[in-house]
Tab-separated table of C-alpha atoms in Angstrom:
chain	number	residue	atom	x	y	z
U	121	MET	CA	187.455	235.041	275.190
U	122	ILE	CA	184.191	233.866	273.610
U	123	SER	CA	183.648	237.287	272.016
U	124	HIS	CA	187.162	237.235	270.565
U	125	THR	CA	186.598	233.739	269.162
U	126	LEU	CA	183.298	234.774	267.598
U	127	ASN	CA	184.950	237.761	265.955
U	128	LYS	CA	187.625	235.530	264.427
U	129	TRP	CA	184.943	233.110	263.243
U	130	ARG	CA	182.993	235.966	261.614
U	131	THR	CA	186.173	237.091	259.842
U	132	VAL	CA	186.755	233.605	258.432
U	133	LEU	CA	183.099	233.307	257.378
U	134	VAL	CA	183.089	236.689	255.623
U	135	ALA	CA	186.332	235.851	253.826
U	136	PHE	CA	184.897	232.520	252.687
U	137	VAL	CA	181.718	234.135	251.350
U	138	LEU	CA	183.693	236.800	249.486
U	139	VAL	CA	186.014	234.362	247.739
U	140	THR	CA	183.088	232.076	246.890
U	141	VAL	CA	181.167	234.913	245.237
U	142	THR	CA	184.154	236.263	243.300
U	143	ALA	CA	185.656	232.961	242.138
U	144	CYS	CA	182.769	231.381	240.194
U	145	GLN	CA	183.497	230.533	236.549
U	146	GLN	CA	182.284	228.061	233.915
U	147	ALA	CA	184.210	225.169	232.416
U	148	PRO	CA	184.461	225.079	228.598
U	149	VAL	CA	182.338	222.568	226.654
U	150	THR	CA	180.480	221.217	229.703
U	151	GLY	CA	179.483	224.563	231.231
U	152	ARG	CA	180.068	223.222	234.756
U	153	SER	CA	180.326	225.889	237.450
U	154	GLN	CA	183.883	226.223	238.743
U	155	PHE	CA	185.447	227.733	241.836
U	156	ILE	CA	188.836	229.231	240.891
U	157	LEU	CA	190.677	231.758	243.024
U	158	ILE	CA	193.830	231.998	240.903
U	159	PRO	CA	193.744	234.602	238.083
U	160	GLU	CA	194.051	233.034	234.633
U	161	SER	CA	196.941	235.408	233.940
U	162	GLN	CA	199.014	233.454	236.486
U	163	ASP	CA	198.372	230.014	234.991
U	164	ALA	CA	201.228	230.112	232.488
U	165	SER	CA	203.903	231.099	234.997
U	166	LEU	CA	202.683	228.621	237.609
U	167	GLY	CA	202.488	225.813	235.057
U	168	LEU	CA	205.895	226.581	233.572
U	169	SER	CA	207.542	226.637	236.997
U	170	ALA	CA	206.017	223.280	237.965
U	171	TYR	CA	206.846	221.813	234.530
U	172	ARG	CA	210.506	222.768	234.789
U	173	GLU	CA	210.713	221.303	238.272
U	174	ILE	CA	209.184	218.006	237.157
U	175	LEU	CA	211.426	217.750	234.101
U	176	SER	CA	214.516	218.546	236.175
U	177	LYS	CA	213.778	215.464	238.281
U	178	SER	CA	212.855	213.223	235.339
U	179	GLU	CA	214.727	211.398	232.624
U	180	ILE	CA	213.688	212.978	229.324
U	181	SER	CA	213.344	210.546	226.418
U	182	ARG	CA	215.884	211.023	223.630
U	183	ASP	CA	213.734	209.055	221.189
U	184	GLN	CA	213.251	211.726	218.516
U	185	GLU	CA	210.601	209.754	216.647
U	186	LEU	CA	208.519	209.229	219.784
U	187	ASN	CA	208.849	212.877	220.859
U	188	GLU	CA	207.854	214.091	217.407
U	189	ARG	CA	204.848	211.760	217.375
U	190	VAL	CA	203.646	213.096	220.725
U	191	ARG	CA	204.212	216.721	219.669
U	192	ARG	CA	202.409	216.198	216.344
U	193	VAL	CA	199.335	214.644	217.944
U	194	GLY	CA	199.361	217.110	220.845
U	195	ARG	CA	199.609	220.180	218.631
U	196	ARG	CA	196.824	218.924	216.388
U	197	ILE	CA	194.582	218.556	219.447
U	198	ALA	CA	195.611	221.910	220.928
U	199	ALA	CA	194.845	223.638	217.621
U	200	VAL	CA	191.108	222.828	217.950
U	201	SER	CA	190.900	223.781	221.624
U	202	GLN	CA	189.615	227.078	223.007
U	203	HIS	CA	193.208	228.223	223.585
U	204	PRO	CA	195.468	227.328	220.658
U	205	GLU	CA	197.501	230.423	221.559
U	206	TYR	CA	198.874	228.829	224.737
U	207	GLU	CA	202.606	228.106	224.597
U	208	TRP	CA	201.996	224.379	224.357
U	209	GLU	CA	204.828	221.995	225.219
U	210	PHE	CA	204.736	218.204	224.968
U	211	THR	CA	207.566	216.141	226.448
U	212	VAL	CA	208.147	212.387	226.596
U	213	ILE	CA	209.547	211.097	229.892
U	214	ASN	CA	211.289	207.751	230.382
U	215	ASP	CA	208.961	206.145	232.905
U	216	ASP	CA	207.363	202.696	232.679
U	217	ASN	CA	204.194	203.874	234.426
U	218	PRO	CA	201.479	204.224	231.728
U	219	ASN	CA	200.548	207.797	232.527
U	220	ALA	CA	200.514	211.413	231.366
U	221	PHE	CA	199.935	214.763	233.062
U	222	ALA	CA	198.929	218.330	232.247
U	223	LEU	CA	199.834	221.586	233.987
U	224	PRO	CA	198.279	225.061	233.761
U	225	GLY	CA	199.116	227.020	230.643
U	226	GLY	CA	199.508	224.028	228.323
U	227	LYS	CA	202.440	221.977	229.622
U	228	VAL	CA	201.993	218.240	229.023
U	229	GLY	CA	204.176	215.273	229.904
U	230	VAL	CA	203.762	211.748	228.536
U	231	ASN	CA	205.457	208.667	230.011
U	232	THR	CA	207.003	206.092	227.680
U	233	GLY	CA	204.982	203.479	229.596
U	234	LEU	CA	201.818	204.912	228.081
U	235	PHE	CA	202.640	203.176	224.817
U	236	LYS	CA	202.019	199.836	226.492
U	237	VAL	CA	198.316	200.678	226.267
U	238	ALA	CA	198.078	203.365	223.538
U	239	LYS	CA	198.502	201.180	220.478
U	240	ASN	CA	197.974	203.723	217.688
U	241	ASP	CA	197.791	207.478	217.058
U	242	ASP	CA	194.042	207.600	217.669
U	243	GLN	CA	194.483	206.072	221.117
U	244	LEU	CA	197.411	208.405	221.792
U	245	ALA	CA	195.134	211.267	220.717
U	246	ALA	CA	192.575	210.181	223.334
U	247	VAL	CA	195.222	210.663	226.032
U	248	MET	CA	196.576	213.905	224.585
U	249	ALA	CA	193.069	215.344	224.201
U	250	HIS	CA	192.255	214.362	227.780
U	251	GLU	CA	195.348	216.229	229.031
U	252	VAL	CA	194.659	219.240	226.815
U	253	GLY	CA	191.137	219.214	228.273
U	254	HIS	CA	192.589	219.420	231.785
U	255	ALA	CA	194.682	222.444	230.815
U	256	ILE	CA	191.872	224.236	228.977
U	257	ALA	CA	189.414	223.667	231.850
U	258	ARG	CA	192.040	224.987	234.317
U	259	HIS	CA	191.670	221.923	236.480
U	260	GLY	CA	195.039	222.449	238.158
U	261	SER	CA	194.124	225.949	239.320
U	262	GLU	CA	190.681	224.708	240.318
U	263	ARG	CA	192.158	221.953	242.490
U	264	VAL	CA	194.471	224.418	244.234
U	265	SER	CA	191.568	226.802	244.824
U	266	GLN	CA	189.374	224.035	246.204
U	267	GLN	CA	192.128	222.931	248.593
U	268	MET	CA	192.578	226.529	249.722
U	269	ALA	CA	188.846	226.705	250.497
U	270	VAL	CA	188.984	223.432	252.456
U	271	GLN	CA	191.895	224.761	254.506
U	272	LEU	CA	189.997	227.975	255.173
U	273	GLY	CA	186.995	225.979	256.329
U	274	LEU	CA	189.133	223.813	258.612
U	275	ALA	CA	190.756	226.938	260.048
U	276	GLY	CA	187.291	228.292	260.826
U	277	LEU	CA	186.324	224.986	262.438
U	278	GLY	CA	189.456	225.124	264.562
U	279	ILE	CA	188.515	228.596	265.782
U	280	ALA	CA	184.964	227.507	266.541
U	281	ALA	CA	186.138	224.378	268.347
U	282	SER	CA	188.772	226.230	270.369
U	283	THR	CA	186.165	226.987	273.054
U	284	GLN	CA	186.051	223.223	273.662
U	285	THR	CA	189.760	222.527	273.863
U	286	ASP	CA	189.364	218.886	274.924
U	287	ASN	CA	187.879	217.911	271.563
U	288	ALA	CA	189.188	220.616	269.220
U	289	ALA	CA	191.955	218.526	267.623
U	290	GLN	CA	189.645	215.538	267.121
U	291	TYR	CA	186.992	217.732	265.468
U	292	VAL	CA	189.463	219.220	263.014
U	293	HIS	CA	191.035	215.830	262.205
U	294	LEU	CA	187.633	214.230	261.596
U	295	ALA	CA	186.527	217.159	259.443
U	296	ALA	CA	189.689	216.845	257.343
U	297	GLN	CA	189.007	213.148	256.728
U	298	LEU	CA	185.378	213.809	255.795
U	299	ALA	CA	186.439	216.636	253.473
U	300	THR	CA	188.814	214.276	251.654
U	301	LEU	CA	186.244	211.497	251.194
U	302	GLY	CA	183.230	213.723	250.624
U	303	LEU	CA	184.681	216.581	248.606
U	304	VAL	CA	188.276	216.369	247.420
U	305	LEU	CA	188.260	212.853	245.909
U	306	PRO	CA	184.834	213.086	244.208
U	307	PHE	CA	185.797	216.534	242.958
U	308	SER	CA	188.912	215.078	241.357
U	309	ARG	CA	186.909	212.243	239.784
U	310	ASN	CA	184.527	214.842	238.358
U	311	GLN	CA	187.493	216.626	236.787
U	312	GLU	CA	188.706	213.391	235.231
U	313	SER	CA	185.272	212.680	233.778
U	314	GLU	CA	185.082	216.230	232.468
U	315	ALA	CA	188.500	215.929	230.829
U	316	ASP	CA	187.300	212.687	229.200
U	317	HIS	CA	184.245	214.558	227.874
U	318	ILE	CA	186.195	217.557	226.585
U	319	GLY	CA	188.961	215.360	225.202
U	320	LEU	CA	186.565	213.087	223.311
U	321	LEU	CA	185.135	216.075	221.433
U	322	TYR	CA	188.577	217.585	220.857
U	323	MET	CA	190.000	214.404	219.354
U	324	ALA	CA	186.959	214.067	217.080
U	325	GLU	CA	187.290	217.705	215.967
U	326	ALA	CA	190.977	217.096	215.266
U	327	GLY	CA	190.103	214.158	213.007
U	328	TYR	CA	190.947	211.257	215.318
U	329	ASP	CA	188.461	208.408	215.661
U	330	PRO	CA	186.745	208.885	219.061
U	331	ARG	CA	185.837	205.196	219.214
U	332	GLU	CA	189.492	204.506	219.936
U	333	ALA	CA	189.098	206.254	223.307
U	334	VAL	CA	186.940	203.315	224.412
U	335	ASN	CA	189.522	200.850	223.098
U	336	LEU	CA	192.237	202.718	224.991
U	337	TRP	CA	190.412	202.257	228.306
U	338	ARG	CA	189.763	198.626	227.498
U	339	ASN	CA	193.530	198.305	227.104
U	340	PHE	CA	194.013	199.989	230.482
U	341	GLU	CA	191.484	197.606	232.026
U	342	ALA	CA	193.291	194.600	230.554
U	343	PHE	CA	196.666	196.019	231.637
U	344	GLY	CA	195.478	195.703	235.233
U	345	GLY	CA	197.541	196.660	238.242
U	346	GLY	CA	196.412	197.247	241.809
U	347	ARG	CA	193.797	199.973	242.177
U	348	PRO	CA	192.034	201.282	245.270
U	349	PRO	CA	188.223	201.119	245.454
U	350	GLU	CA	186.746	203.740	243.137
U	351	PHE	CA	185.251	205.800	245.987
U	352	LEU	CA	188.772	206.157	247.464
U	353	SER	CA	190.425	207.024	244.178
U	354	THR	CA	190.976	210.313	242.421
U	355	HIS	CA	190.197	208.628	239.084
U	356	PRO	CA	187.108	206.775	237.863
U	357	SER	CA	187.609	203.073	237.152
U	358	PRO	CA	188.242	202.093	233.506
U	359	GLY	CA	184.789	200.475	233.377
U	360	THR	CA	183.111	203.680	234.548
U	361	ARG	CA	185.063	205.715	232.020
U	362	ILE	CA	184.110	203.359	229.194
U	363	GLN	CA	180.403	203.656	230.041
U	364	ARG	CA	180.659	207.436	230.178
U	365	LEU	CA	182.539	207.642	226.867
U	366	GLN	CA	180.027	205.366	225.166
U	367	SER	CA	177.189	207.639	226.307
U	368	LEU	CA	178.985	210.608	224.710
U	369	MET	CA	179.978	208.744	221.543
U	370	PRO	CA	177.030	209.758	219.298
U	371	GLU	CA	177.918	213.447	219.694
U	372	ALA	CA	181.636	212.839	219.250
U	373	TYR	CA	181.269	210.519	216.274
U	374	ALA	CA	178.983	212.995	214.504
U	375	ILE	CA	181.740	215.617	214.858
U	376	TYR	CA	184.309	213.114	213.556
U	377	GLN	CA	182.161	212.252	210.524
U	378	GLN	CA	181.614	215.917	209.757
U	379	ARG	CA	185.313	216.632	210.105
U	380	THR	CA	186.605	213.677	208.081
U	381	GLY	CA	183.700	212.647	205.859
U	382	TYR	CA	183.963	209.034	207.085
């Protein structure tokens, strides 16, 4: 029994090492090392499928002026990204929640509630550039890959703990909680910060004033709403984002000045 368990554990360990070695990539702009198991060639189909499902369950805005504004700003941002050739789509959804989302392959949704805090095109560009940054950095595929690795690790722990059946379930449950607090949530916050970084440079390159990204997050901070403590959230707090954006502003504003002459 013990020998059989050890063999299964070795199989899980070897599989984990192999996927770790073969799935290392680098994020654009920041150069951060990434762990992505999904081939880039599958991003478009996965993103399109998820996009269609979301839109089928949503109320699409019929405001032509608002949709055209979002498409115009989004396309201008996408044009300066590393992948302008993606089949970019930008859709406005009737939803009072001030939010937006990006899916693999360049599918972006923007809620009408966002315009409660995005007061001008430059602030809208900060959001659009952030979402384009998510798509370009393949954050969706990275999250899925990271969750797959966590599940593989938990499966291995379950095999290892199976020799102590009295505590096996408790070990796996505790490990899952620790993985969420220690890996999954911080990892997601890192992605958000990276998308802020990439997006700030994209919006500047596209000719939008990067200083408005700070004003956007000040608007979010003033908008309020209940938020969990930052260490339990998948997103940095507005104050943290503002500090980070301000530290990146000299680089972004230099790009903006070069691009616009202002």
